[in-house]
Tab-separated table of C-alpha atoms and ligand atoms in Angstrom:
chain	number	residue	atom	x	y	z
A	1	MET	CA	-1.073	89.616	-23.681
A	2	PRO	CA	-2.299	86.218	-22.484
A	3	MET	CA	-1.128	86.822	-18.893
A	4	MET	CA	-1.138	90.314	-17.404
A	5	THR	CA	0.867	91.217	-14.335
A	6	ALA	CA	-0.851	92.892	-11.386
A	7	GLU	CA	0.602	96.230	-12.524
A	8	GLN	CA	-0.659	95.763	-16.077
A	9	TYR	CA	-4.076	94.884	-14.724
A	10	GLU	CA	-4.201	98.084	-12.689
A	11	GLU	CA	-3.047	100.080	-15.700
A	12	SER	CA	-5.678	98.437	-17.922
A	13	LEU	CA	-8.424	99.569	-15.528
A	14	ARG	CA	-7.205	103.149	-15.847
A	15	GLN	CA	-8.053	102.982	-19.542
A	16	LEU	CA	-11.732	102.315	-18.780
A	17	ASN	CA	-14.273	105.079	-18.621
A	18	LEU	CA	-16.724	103.691	-16.066
A	19	VAL	CA	-19.665	105.666	-14.763
A	20	VAL	CA	-19.423	104.950	-11.021
A	21	HIS	CA	-21.392	106.665	-8.260
A	22	MET	CA	-20.772	106.459	-4.519
A	23	PHE	CA	-22.023	108.541	-1.582
A	24	GLY	CA	-24.123	110.644	-3.942
A	25	LYS	CA	-21.275	111.634	-6.241
A	26	ARG	CA	-19.636	110.429	-9.438
A	27	VAL	CA	-16.283	108.778	-8.721
A	28	GLU	CA	-13.814	110.407	-11.095
A	29	ASN	CA	-10.814	108.197	-10.364
A	30	VAL	CA	-12.080	104.703	-9.630
A	31	VAL	CA	-8.718	102.951	-9.387
A	32	ASP	CA	-7.307	105.320	-6.758
A	33	ASP	CA	-10.472	105.832	-4.758
A	34	PRO	CA	-9.533	104.869	-1.171
A	35	ILE	CA	-12.722	102.860	-0.643
A	36	ILE	CA	-12.607	100.990	-3.953
A	37	ARG	CA	-8.844	100.516	-4.271
A	38	PRO	CA	-8.462	97.652	-1.720
A	39	SER	CA	-10.972	95.645	-3.777
A	40	MET	CA	-8.953	96.294	-6.941
A	41	LYS	CA	-5.845	95.089	-5.089
A	42	ALA	CA	-7.668	91.847	-4.218
A	43	VAL	CA	-8.403	91.181	-7.900
A	44	ALA	CA	-4.825	92.156	-8.754
A	45	LYS	CA	-3.717	89.281	-6.522
A	46	THR	CA	-5.270	86.851	-9.033
A	47	TYR	CA	-2.857	88.267	-11.628
A	48	GLU	CA	0.153	88.432	-9.323
A	49	LEU	CA	-0.021	84.848	-8.072
A	50	ALA	CA	-0.285	83.491	-11.631
A	51	HIS	CA	3.298	84.629	-12.224
A	52	LEU	CA	4.776	82.927	-9.142
A	53	PRO	CA	6.402	79.548	-9.864
A	54	GLU	CA	5.064	78.062	-6.619
A	55	HIS	CA	1.465	78.755	-7.693
A	56	GLU	CA	1.794	78.196	-11.421
A	57	ASP	CA	0.139	74.765	-11.389
A	58	ILE	CA	-2.956	76.045	-9.599
A	59	MET	CA	-3.176	79.565	-11.017
A	60	THR	CA	-2.564	78.867	-14.699
A	61	ALA	CA	-3.826	76.459	-17.342
A	62	MET	CA	-3.367	75.709	-21.028
A	63	SER	CA	-6.075	77.175	-23.231
A	64	HIS	CA	-7.982	74.461	-25.078
A	65	ILE	CA	-8.569	76.886	-27.949
A	66	THR	CA	-5.129	78.467	-28.448
A	67	GLY	CA	-2.786	76.089	-26.598
A	68	LYS	CA	-1.323	79.091	-24.776
A	69	LYS	CA	-0.649	79.410	-21.071
A	70	ILE	CA	-3.443	81.470	-19.510
A	71	ASN	CA	-4.664	82.582	-16.111
A	72	ARG	CA	-6.991	79.886	-14.743
A	73	PHE	CA	-9.679	82.525	-14.227
A	74	THR	CA	-10.168	82.634	-18.024
A	75	HIS	CA	-9.960	78.847	-18.511
A	76	ILE	CA	-12.700	76.417	-19.543
A	77	HIS	CA	-12.323	73.314	-17.360
A	78	GLN	CA	-11.030	70.434	-19.458
A	79	SER	CA	-10.761	67.737	-16.789
A	80	ILE	CA	-11.581	66.754	-13.214
A	81	GLY	CA	-8.075	67.935	-12.376
A	82	ASP	CA	-8.960	71.417	-13.641
A	83	LEU	CA	-12.030	71.499	-11.406
A	84	VAL	CA	-10.039	70.417	-8.357
A	85	LYS	CA	-7.407	73.064	-9.065
A	86	LYS	CA	-10.148	75.662	-9.312
A	87	SER	CA	-11.283	74.806	-5.756
A	88	LYS	CA	-7.697	74.959	-4.517
A	89	MET	CA	-7.202	78.306	-6.248
A	90	GLY	CA	-10.228	79.705	-4.392
A	91	ARG	CA	-8.884	78.644	-1.019
A	92	LEU	CA	-5.422	79.978	-1.821
A	93	LEU	CA	-6.722	83.411	-2.814
A	94	GLY	CA	-9.143	83.603	0.121
A	95	ARG	CA	-6.199	82.986	2.438
A	96	GLU	CA	-3.979	85.505	0.627
A	97	THR	CA	-6.562	88.304	0.628
A	98	GLY	CA	-8.850	87.614	3.621
A	99	CYS	CA	-11.767	88.848	1.534
A	100	CYS	CA	-13.713	88.349	-1.708
A	101	PHE	CA	-11.307	88.574	-4.654
A	102	GLN	CA	-14.216	88.877	-7.094
A	103	ARG	CA	-12.836	87.267	-10.238
A	104	CYS	CA	-14.642	83.894	-9.905
A	105	VAL	CA	-18.011	85.122	-11.166
A	106	GLY	CA	-16.650	85.790	-14.647
A	107	MET	CA	-14.887	82.421	-14.779
A	108	ASP	CA	-18.104	80.710	-13.734
A	109	ALA	CA	-20.148	82.615	-16.336
A	110	LEU	CA	-17.711	81.641	-19.113
A	111	ASN	CA	-17.822	77.975	-18.142
A	112	ALA	CA	-21.610	77.911	-17.882
A	113	LEU	CA	-21.924	79.583	-21.297
A	114	SER	CA	-19.476	77.088	-22.796
A	115	ILE	CA	-21.984	74.360	-21.895
A	116	VAL	CA	-25.264	76.082	-22.662
A	117	THR	CA	-24.388	77.839	-25.957
A	118	PHE	CA	-23.365	74.417	-27.303
A	119	ASN	CA	-26.632	72.863	-26.140
A	120	ILE	CA	-28.767	75.655	-27.665
A	121	ASP	CA	-27.015	75.146	-31.021
A	122	GLU	CA	-27.678	71.401	-30.845
A	123	LYS	CA	-31.403	72.031	-30.497
A	124	TYR	CA	-31.917	75.080	-32.723
A	125	GLY	CA	-29.031	74.995	-35.200
A	126	THR	CA	-27.906	78.450	-34.030
A	127	GLU	CA	-24.256	79.600	-33.920
A	128	TYR	CA	-23.876	80.728	-30.340
A	129	TYR	CA	-21.049	78.351	-29.464
A	130	LYS	CA	-18.849	79.612	-32.298
A	131	ARG	CA	-19.567	83.178	-31.201
A	132	PHE	CA	-18.828	82.266	-27.620
A	133	LEU	CA	-15.461	80.703	-28.493
A	134	LYS	CA	-14.464	83.837	-30.382
A	135	TYR	CA	-15.368	85.931	-27.349
A	136	LEU	CA	-13.539	83.508	-25.047
A	137	GLU	CA	-10.394	83.868	-27.134
A	138	TYR	CA	-10.635	87.647	-26.760
A	139	VAL	CA	-10.978	87.263	-22.959
A	140	GLN	CA	-8.079	84.801	-22.749
A	141	GLU	CA	-5.774	86.733	-25.077
A	142	ASN	CA	-6.264	89.909	-23.048
A	143	ASP	CA	-6.457	88.195	-19.627
A	144	LEU	CA	-9.638	90.070	-18.763
A	145	THR	CA	-11.636	90.155	-15.565
A	146	CYS	CA	-15.347	89.624	-16.222
A	147	ASP	CA	-18.272	90.407	-13.994
A	148	GLY	CA	-20.711	87.481	-14.207
A	149	ALA	CA	-24.020	89.307	-13.826
A	150	MET	CA	-26.988	87.143	-12.952
A	151	THR	CA	-29.110	88.580	-10.128
A	152	ASP	CA	-31.920	90.859	-11.293
A	153	PRO	CA	-33.685	93.136	-8.780
A	154	LYS	CA	-36.777	90.878	-9.305
A	155	GLY	CA	-39.443	93.348	-8.147
A	156	ASP	CA	-42.537	91.544	-6.835
A	157	ARG	CA	-41.316	88.006	-6.147
A	158	SER	CA	-44.775	86.538	-6.706
A	159	LEU	CA	-44.802	87.643	-10.366
A	160	PRO	CA	-42.840	86.347	-13.370
A	161	PRO	CA	-40.764	88.865	-15.391
A	162	HIS	CA	-43.432	89.673	-18.000
A	163	ARG	CA	-46.086	90.432	-15.356
A	164	GLN	CA	-44.029	92.865	-13.285
A	165	PRO	CA	-45.698	96.301	-13.048
A	166	ASP	CA	-42.251	97.702	-13.900
A	167	PRO	CA	-40.936	95.612	-16.831
A	168	ASP	CA	-37.329	96.621	-16.073
A	169	GLN	CA	-37.161	94.546	-12.880
A	170	TYR	CA	-35.525	91.877	-15.041
A	171	VAL	CA	-33.021	92.709	-17.801
A	172	HIS	CA	-34.831	92.495	-21.131
A	173	VAL	CA	-34.663	93.318	-24.813
A	174	VAL	CA	-36.415	96.590	-25.657
A	175	GLU	CA	-35.455	96.913	-29.306
A	176	GLU	CA	-34.067	94.765	-32.085
A	177	LYS	CA	-31.891	96.440	-34.723
A	178	LYS	CA	-29.986	95.254	-37.750
A	179	GLU	CA	-26.658	95.392	-35.898
A	180	GLY	CA	-27.841	94.117	-32.525
A	181	ILE	CA	-30.275	94.670	-29.674
A	182	VAL	CA	-30.994	97.290	-27.021
A	183	VAL	CA	-31.405	96.083	-23.434
A	184	ARG	CA	-32.706	97.671	-20.258
A	185	GLY	CA	-32.800	96.656	-16.587
A	186	ALA	CA	-30.327	96.177	-13.759
A	187	LYS	CA	-28.225	93.573	-12.011
A	188	ALA	CA	-27.964	93.756	-8.231
A	189	HIS	CA	-25.163	92.849	-5.777
A	190	GLN	CA	-22.539	92.701	-8.538
A	191	THR	CA	-19.296	91.528	-6.984
A	192	GLY	CA	-16.208	93.272	-8.326
A	193	ALA	CA	-18.226	95.089	-11.006
A	194	VAL	CA	-16.055	98.207	-11.190
A	195	ASN	CA	-12.843	96.160	-11.211
A	196	SER	CA	-13.971	94.309	-14.343
A	197	HIS	CA	-13.159	94.856	-18.002
A	198	GLU	CA	-16.285	93.052	-19.169
A	199	VAL	CA	-19.759	92.299	-17.888
A	200	ILE	CA	-21.408	89.011	-18.874
A	201	VAL	CA	-25.163	89.154	-18.401
A	202	MET	CA	-27.281	86.039	-17.873
A	203	PRO	CA	-30.941	85.499	-16.956
A	204	THR	CA	-31.620	84.960	-13.276
A	205	ILE	CA	-34.437	82.370	-13.326
A	206	ALA	CA	-35.957	79.633	-15.489
A	207	MET	CA	-38.428	81.185	-17.931
A	208	ARG	CA	-41.511	80.419	-19.991
A	209	GLU	CA	-42.473	81.588	-23.464
A	210	GLU	CA	-44.170	84.732	-22.154
A	211	ASP	CA	-40.820	85.773	-20.697
A	212	LYS	CA	-38.810	85.275	-23.856
A	213	ASP	CA	-37.743	88.939	-24.088
A	214	TYR	CA	-36.009	88.337	-20.766
A	215	ALA	CA	-34.218	85.178	-21.905
A	216	VAL	CA	-31.116	86.972	-23.054
A	217	SER	CA	-27.400	86.548	-22.385
A	218	PHE	CA	-24.644	88.797	-23.687
A	219	ALA	CA	-21.270	90.357	-22.919
A	220	LEU	CA	-20.355	94.038	-22.972
A	221	PRO	CA	-17.265	96.088	-22.214
A	222	SER	CA	-17.789	97.346	-18.661
A	223	ASP	CA	-17.674	100.945	-19.872
A	224	ALA	CA	-20.236	100.516	-22.657
A	225	GLU	CA	-22.495	103.532	-23.060
A	226	GLY	CA	-25.526	103.398	-20.776
A	227	ILE	CA	-24.031	101.240	-18.005
A	228	ILE	CA	-24.097	102.922	-14.585
A	229	TYR	CA	-22.553	101.541	-11.386
A	230	ILE	CA	-23.852	102.520	-7.960
A	231	MET	CA	-21.513	101.264	-5.227
A	232	GLY	CA	-22.904	99.272	-2.317
A	233	ARG	CA	-22.084	100.408	1.220
A	234	GLN	CA	-20.286	98.117	3.596
A	235	SER	CA	-20.239	98.224	7.368
A	236	CYS	CA	-17.226	100.329	8.502
A	237	ASP	CA	-16.333	101.271	4.892
A	238	THR	CA	-15.361	104.858	5.760
A	239	ARG	CA	-12.575	103.623	8.013
A	240	LYS	CA	-10.693	103.277	4.730
A	241	LEU	CA	-10.829	107.071	4.473
A	242	GLU	CA	-8.875	107.405	7.717
A	243	GLY	CA	-5.609	106.442	6.028
A	244	ASP	CA	-3.443	103.503	7.022
A	245	THR	CA	-4.840	103.209	10.527
A	246	ILE	CA	-4.943	99.816	12.188
A	247	ASP	CA	-8.716	100.254	12.561
A	248	ARG	CA	-9.089	98.989	8.980
A	249	GLY	CA	-8.339	95.469	10.217
A	250	ASN	CA	-7.310	94.187	6.792
A	251	MET	CA	-4.631	96.687	5.775
A	252	LEU	CA	-4.307	95.410	2.224
A	253	PHE	CA	-7.515	94.137	0.668
A	254	GLY	CA	-11.314	94.315	0.535
A	255	GLY	CA	-14.224	93.439	-1.708
A	256	HIS	CA	-17.076	95.404	-3.212
A	257	GLU	CA	-20.527	95.048	-4.719
A	258	ALA	CA	-22.479	97.426	-6.919
A	259	LEU	CA	-25.896	97.887	-8.467
A	260	VAL	CA	-25.356	97.864	-12.228
A	261	VAL	CA	-27.951	99.713	-14.290
A	262	PHE	CA	-28.377	99.061	-18.020
A	263	ASP	CA	-30.062	102.172	-19.331
A	264	ASN	CA	-30.932	101.283	-22.937
A	265	VAL	CA	-27.597	99.693	-23.766
A	266	PHE	CA	-26.766	98.527	-27.276
A	267	VAL	CA	-25.367	94.987	-27.694
A	268	PRO	CA	-23.973	93.885	-31.090
A	269	TRP	CA	-25.008	90.438	-32.354
A	270	ASP	CA	-21.521	88.940	-32.032
A	271	ARG	CA	-21.723	89.395	-28.267
A	272	ILE	CA	-25.103	87.763	-27.768
A	273	PHE	CA	-25.088	84.177	-26.478
A	274	MET	CA	-28.791	83.587	-25.902
A	275	TYR	CA	-31.656	85.425	-27.551
A	276	LYS	CA	-35.173	84.435	-26.588
A	277	GLU	CA	-34.366	80.693	-26.216
A	278	TYR	CA	-36.342	80.809	-22.973
A	279	ASP	CA	-36.209	77.024	-22.567
A	280	PHE	CA	-32.435	77.299	-21.889
A	281	ALA	CA	-32.611	80.091	-19.295
A	282	GLY	CA	-33.022	77.589	-16.451
A	283	GLN	CA	-30.098	75.502	-17.680
A	284	LEU	CA	-27.818	78.537	-17.745
A	285	VAL	CA	-28.891	79.548	-14.237
A	286	GLU	CA	-28.409	76.037	-12.876
A	287	ASN	CA	-24.941	75.587	-14.360
A	288	PHE	CA	-23.687	79.024	-13.403
A	289	ALA	CA	-25.066	78.546	-9.895
A	290	ALA	CA	-23.398	75.152	-9.516
A	291	TYR	CA	-20.020	76.482	-10.626
A	292	HIS	CA	-20.361	79.500	-8.396
A	293	ARG	CA	-21.393	77.365	-5.442
A	294	GLN	CA	-18.180	75.406	-5.960
A	295	SER	CA	-16.322	78.751	-6.044
A	296	TYR	CA	-17.244	79.231	-2.410
A	297	ALA	CA	-13.977	77.459	-1.738
A	298	CYS	CA	-12.924	81.077	-1.185
A	299	LYS	CA	-14.625	81.010	2.226
A	300	VAL	CA	-12.328	78.179	3.329
A	301	GLY	CA	-9.365	80.469	2.649
A	302	VAL	CA	-10.905	83.352	4.582
A	303	GLY	CA	-11.715	80.807	7.315
A	304	ASP	CA	-8.000	79.942	7.436
A	305	VAL	CA	-7.230	83.612	8.124
A	306	LEU	CA	-9.898	83.880	10.817
A	307	ILE	CA	-8.759	80.707	12.577
A	308	GLY	CA	-5.170	81.948	12.440
A	309	ALA	CA	-6.266	85.265	13.905
A	310	ALA	CA	-8.226	83.558	16.713
A	311	GLN	CA	-5.253	81.403	17.667
A	312	THR	CA	-2.961	84.444	17.574
A	313	VAL	CA	-5.176	86.522	19.835
A	314	ALA	CA	-5.492	83.579	22.234
A	315	GLU	CA	-1.688	83.507	22.456
A	316	TYR	CA	-1.498	87.287	22.874
A	317	ASN	CA	-4.073	87.058	25.665
A	318	GLY	CA	-2.131	84.283	27.382
A	319	ALA	CA	-5.120	81.949	27.000
A	320	ALA	CA	-3.879	79.609	24.273
A	321	LYS	CA	-3.174	76.720	26.621
A	322	ALA	CA	-6.669	76.650	28.111
A	323	SER	CA	-8.411	73.431	27.122
A	324	HIS	CA	-11.632	75.179	26.044
A	325	ILE	CA	-9.663	77.423	23.657
A	326	LYS	CA	-7.977	74.403	22.131
A	327	ASP	CA	-11.358	72.764	21.790
A	328	LYS	CA	-12.775	75.817	20.016
A	329	THR	CA	-9.942	76.039	17.502
A	330	VAL	CA	-10.318	72.325	16.768
A	331	GLU	CA	-14.023	72.932	16.159
A	332	MET	CA	-13.263	75.853	13.848
A	333	ASN	CA	-10.815	73.742	11.874
A	334	HIS	CA	-13.277	70.869	11.744
A	335	LEU	CA	-15.941	73.117	10.244
A	336	ASN	CA	-13.564	74.819	7.846
A	337	GLU	CA	-12.075	71.558	6.567
A	338	THR	CA	-15.587	70.136	6.198
A	339	LEU	CA	-16.249	73.016	3.815
A	340	TYR	CA	-13.056	72.138	1.980
A	341	CYS	CA	-14.280	68.544	1.620
A	342	GLY	CA	-17.417	69.822	-0.127
A	343	CYS	CA	-15.690	71.980	-2.732
A	344	ILE	CA	-13.136	69.259	-3.482
A	345	ALA	CA	-15.836	66.580	-3.633
A	346	CYS	CA	-18.086	68.380	-6.125
A	347	ALA	CA	-15.023	68.911	-8.317
A	348	SER	CA	-13.760	65.322	-7.987
A	349	GLU	CA	-17.204	63.981	-8.878
A	350	GLY	CA	-17.431	66.221	-11.931
A	351	HIS	CA	-18.349	65.074	-15.423
A	352	LYS	CA	-17.913	65.993	-19.075
A	353	GLU	CA	-20.703	67.912	-20.813
A	354	PRO	CA	-21.488	67.506	-24.554
A	355	SER	CA	-19.437	70.650	-25.350
A	356	GLY	CA	-16.390	69.016	-23.726
A	357	THR	CA	-16.448	71.322	-20.689
A	358	TYR	CA	-16.127	69.603	-17.335
A	359	ASN	CA	-18.946	70.402	-14.951
A	360	VAL	CA	-19.093	69.915	-11.188
A	361	ASN	CA	-21.399	67.436	-9.490
A	362	ILE	CA	-24.394	69.710	-9.110
A	363	LEU	CA	-25.866	68.002	-6.023
A	364	LEU	CA	-22.551	68.160	-4.151
A	365	ALA	CA	-21.904	71.777	-5.226
A	366	ASN	CA	-25.253	72.693	-3.718
A	367	VAL	CA	-24.551	70.744	-0.532
A	368	HIS	CA	-21.197	72.533	-0.278
A	369	LYS	CA	-22.743	75.981	-0.669
A	370	HIS	CA	-25.487	75.057	1.793
A	371	ASN	CA	-22.808	74.270	4.373
A	372	VAL	CA	-21.249	77.648	3.552
A	373	THR	CA	-24.527	79.336	4.563
A	374	ARG	CA	-23.950	77.968	8.071
A	375	PHE	CA	-20.388	77.070	9.046
A	376	PRO	CA	-18.707	80.486	8.589
A	377	PHE	CA	-21.254	81.905	11.040
A	378	GLU	CA	-20.247	79.322	13.640
A	379	ILE	CA	-16.549	79.844	12.934
A	380	ALA	CA	-17.107	83.603	13.326
A	381	ARG	CA	-18.966	83.035	16.603
A	382	LEU	CA	-16.091	80.994	17.975
A	383	ALA	CA	-13.529	83.567	16.801
A	384	GLN	CA	-15.467	86.302	18.609
A	385	ASP	CA	-15.713	84.100	21.681
A	386	ILE	CA	-11.944	83.637	21.746
A	387	ALA	CA	-11.228	87.299	20.910
A	388	GLY	CA	-13.240	88.692	23.830
A	389	GLY	CA	-15.307	91.866	24.024
A	390	LEU	CA	-12.322	94.148	23.533
A	391	MET	CA	-12.683	93.520	19.815
A	392	VAL	CA	-15.623	95.934	19.779
A	393	THR	CA	-14.936	98.207	22.764
A	394	MET	CA	-11.346	99.012	21.867
A	395	PRO	CA	-10.531	102.711	21.305
A	396	SER	CA	-9.286	103.870	17.932
A	397	ASP	CA	-5.852	103.938	16.376
A	398	MET	CA	-5.936	107.729	16.861
A	399	ASP	CA	-6.268	107.255	20.620
A	400	LEU	CA	-3.326	104.884	20.586
A	401	ARG	CA	-1.220	107.559	18.810
A	402	SER	CA	-2.486	110.457	20.947
A	403	PRO	CA	-0.007	111.868	23.483
A	404	ASP	CA	-2.914	112.243	25.905
A	405	THR	CA	-4.278	108.707	25.805
A	406	GLY	CA	-1.641	106.514	24.136
A	407	LYS	CA	0.088	105.681	27.404
A	408	TRP	CA	-3.149	104.503	28.971
A	409	LEU	CA	-3.966	102.243	26.052
A	410	GLU	CA	-0.407	100.888	26.045
A	411	LYS	CA	-0.799	100.101	29.734
A	412	TYR	CA	-4.337	98.798	29.952
A	413	LEU	CA	-4.680	96.983	26.655
A	414	LYS	CA	-1.517	95.015	27.281
A	415	ALA	CA	-1.967	91.298	27.939
A	416	ASN	CA	1.070	89.047	27.347
A	417	SER	CA	3.982	91.320	28.277
A	418	ASP	CA	6.100	90.034	25.374
A	419	ILE	CA	3.552	91.229	22.814
A	420	PRO	CA	3.321	94.899	21.781
A	421	THR	CA	-0.115	96.294	22.582
A	422	GLU	CA	-0.417	97.486	18.989
A	423	ASN	CA	-0.115	93.921	17.691
A	424	ARG	CA	-2.913	92.781	19.969
A	425	MET	CA	-5.068	95.628	18.673
A	426	ARG	CA	-4.222	94.766	15.072
A	427	ILE	CA	-5.254	91.129	15.330
A	428	LEU	CA	-8.480	92.070	17.135
A	429	ARG	CA	-9.280	94.558	14.370
A	430	LEU	CA	-8.735	91.850	11.767
A	431	ILE	CA	-11.260	89.589	13.521
A	432	GLU	CA	-13.636	92.543	13.731
A	433	ASN	CA	-13.128	93.204	10.007
A	434	ILE	CA	-13.966	89.633	8.989
A	435	THR	CA	-16.878	89.098	11.364
A	436	LEU	CA	-18.425	92.586	11.601
A	437	GLY	CA	-16.706	94.984	9.221
A	438	THR	CA	-16.193	95.308	5.476
A	439	ALA	CA	-14.976	91.717	5.034
A	440	ALA	CA	-18.043	90.375	6.867
A	441	VAL	CA	-19.959	91.188	3.679
A	442	GLY	CA	-17.896	88.518	1.951
A	443	TYR	CA	-17.386	86.087	4.802
A	444	LEU	CA	-20.878	86.104	6.329
A	445	THR	CA	-23.713	87.730	4.389
A	446	GLU	CA	-22.307	86.664	1.051
A	447	SER	CA	-21.878	83.148	2.445
A	448	MET	CA	-25.590	83.271	3.145
A	449	HIS	CA	-26.897	84.889	-0.042
A	450	GLY	CA	-24.119	84.884	-2.626
A	451	ALA	CA	-24.482	82.243	-5.366
A	452	GLY	CA	-28.077	81.872	-4.191
A	453	SER	CA	-29.733	81.964	-0.766
A	454	PRO	CA	-30.080	78.756	1.297
A	455	GLN	CA	-33.523	77.964	-0.070
A	456	ALA	CA	-32.147	77.897	-3.627
A	457	GLN	CA	-29.777	75.109	-2.592
A	458	ARG	CA	-32.506	73.215	-0.756
A	459	ILE	CA	-34.596	73.207	-3.921
A	460	MET	CA	-31.663	71.827	-5.917
A	461	ILE	CA	-30.920	69.219	-3.252
A	462	SER	CA	-34.562	68.089	-3.258
A	463	ARG	CA	-34.486	67.766	-7.060
A	464	ARG	CA	-31.354	65.647	-7.089
A	465	GLU	CA	-31.601	63.634	-3.865
A	466	ASN	CA	-32.646	60.416	-5.694
A	467	MET	CA	-35.091	59.403	-2.998
A	468	GLN	CA	-36.476	56.393	-4.928
A	469	GLU	CA	-33.100	54.688	-4.866
A	470	LYS	CA	-32.772	55.240	-1.143
A	471	GLN	CA	-36.264	53.873	-0.508
A	472	ARG	CA	-35.569	50.876	-2.703
A	473	ALA	CA	-32.416	50.090	-0.684
A	474	ALA	CA	-34.345	50.310	2.590
A	475	ARG	CA	-37.242	48.149	1.390
A	476	LYS	CA	-34.931	45.473	0.052
A	477	LEU	CA	-33.113	45.062	3.377
A	478	CYS	CA	-36.264	44.517	5.399
A	479	GLY	CA	-37.866	42.161	2.921
A	480	ILE	CA	-40.567	44.374	1.370
A	481	GLU	CA	-41.387	43.017	-2.088
A	482	GLU	CA	-41.193	45.531	-4.969
A	483	SER	CA	-44.575	45.667	-6.659
B	501	LIG	FE1	-15.213	84.571	-5.721
B	501	LIG	FE2	-15.918	83.980	-3.270
B	501	LIG	FE3	-15.998	86.492	-4.074
B	501	LIG	FE4	-17.805	84.797	-5.026
B	501	LIG	S1	-17.534	85.413	-2.885
B	501	LIG	S2	-16.574	86.229	-6.223
B	501	LIG	S3	-16.619	82.911	-5.101
B	501	LIG	S4	-14.176	85.239	-3.863
B	502	LIG	FE1	-20.410	85.573	-4.805
């Protein structure tokens, strides 16, 4: 089934037997859990849009291995055009869901592996690329969602993996068998983990020979024996337990993260894509990070929603014509479109790798993500400015429905008399959701730390800034002779 529908995707998740814990209990029915379900619906959107003629060009691609039409989330980029469409797809889905739709990490892991497995084979004569292509075909043929798992807990940051007092702070090989290996450790902050069919594990840092047991990359079914998911909490998450109340803000979608524990998990050889080639760990990290930094096109789409919400509440308040409001929405759009420039630019300046995969411009992808660590915070600040304090002092949906208090809220929360009070409350709750509630995980904190914290991008920028060329240009213009 090279392209599942949203319904088929949901059904396919019901076949999984994941071990998920939340609020101190095992979650028996993951798909229907009221806290998790909105995040599943966000991933389902990536399946739904692929079937709509108006989004076909952006959401689908032709597989370079089978020639079949596939969902772009399982595609290996074959051109600059593919990379640009990937950025546009991120913005589209961010705007459609108003949250993190989770499926990018797997796409980015597949593309990074398509580069690095080829390069390892070139150096060592191994057969990882062939293995990888076989796995890729399985992912494409079944239209799977993969969790791209990179971030280890990391323990004491001053120590490399092999010197950690607890050796499990980084995922590592604990046993080698005839049929495969046994691994142990954990991956933290895993976006969309329990909505995934597969988990693709990669190392999290560049490594030296002493760390070679940690230089391992592999893919497993998400319900493989020994994998345990512990759901992350989000601010205001239990509002989802209150039913369809307007206090949820985003009535349709959400994101999620989980801590994924690998408790002595067996991995067969045909699913291993790096095994102790420590000198390629850094390359895999760098390429995955660059692709994922490009993926932060999603924040432009969520920014679209937030700007739309700010303008709407300004109109509901009767303030939309004020010059300072206009100025603030222009500023929000300026920042948001500047982000868009970055994710389009790193795609447009992409290049072909030896394996044939197109890669983004790594410097520009890092610059883009570095902007993402800042601009959404300013856009959120301006949205809160325009919204006014009511966004956080407003009584609940239950008070609006109560026969005792509803009439007072109807009366005193009314602004523009043409607008129902409930609509004003709804749009304020949406702004609250994106800037303070469950979606703020995706729009703000994830903008800061997802795909690497700001310092990670500054390191990459400093490595690729080409300072000598800039100095040479300056010296030439003022007549300094090159020695
Ligand atoms: Fe995709 Fe953005 Fe979520 Fe990362 S934060 S998984 S790029 S939607
Ligand atoms: Fe992310």
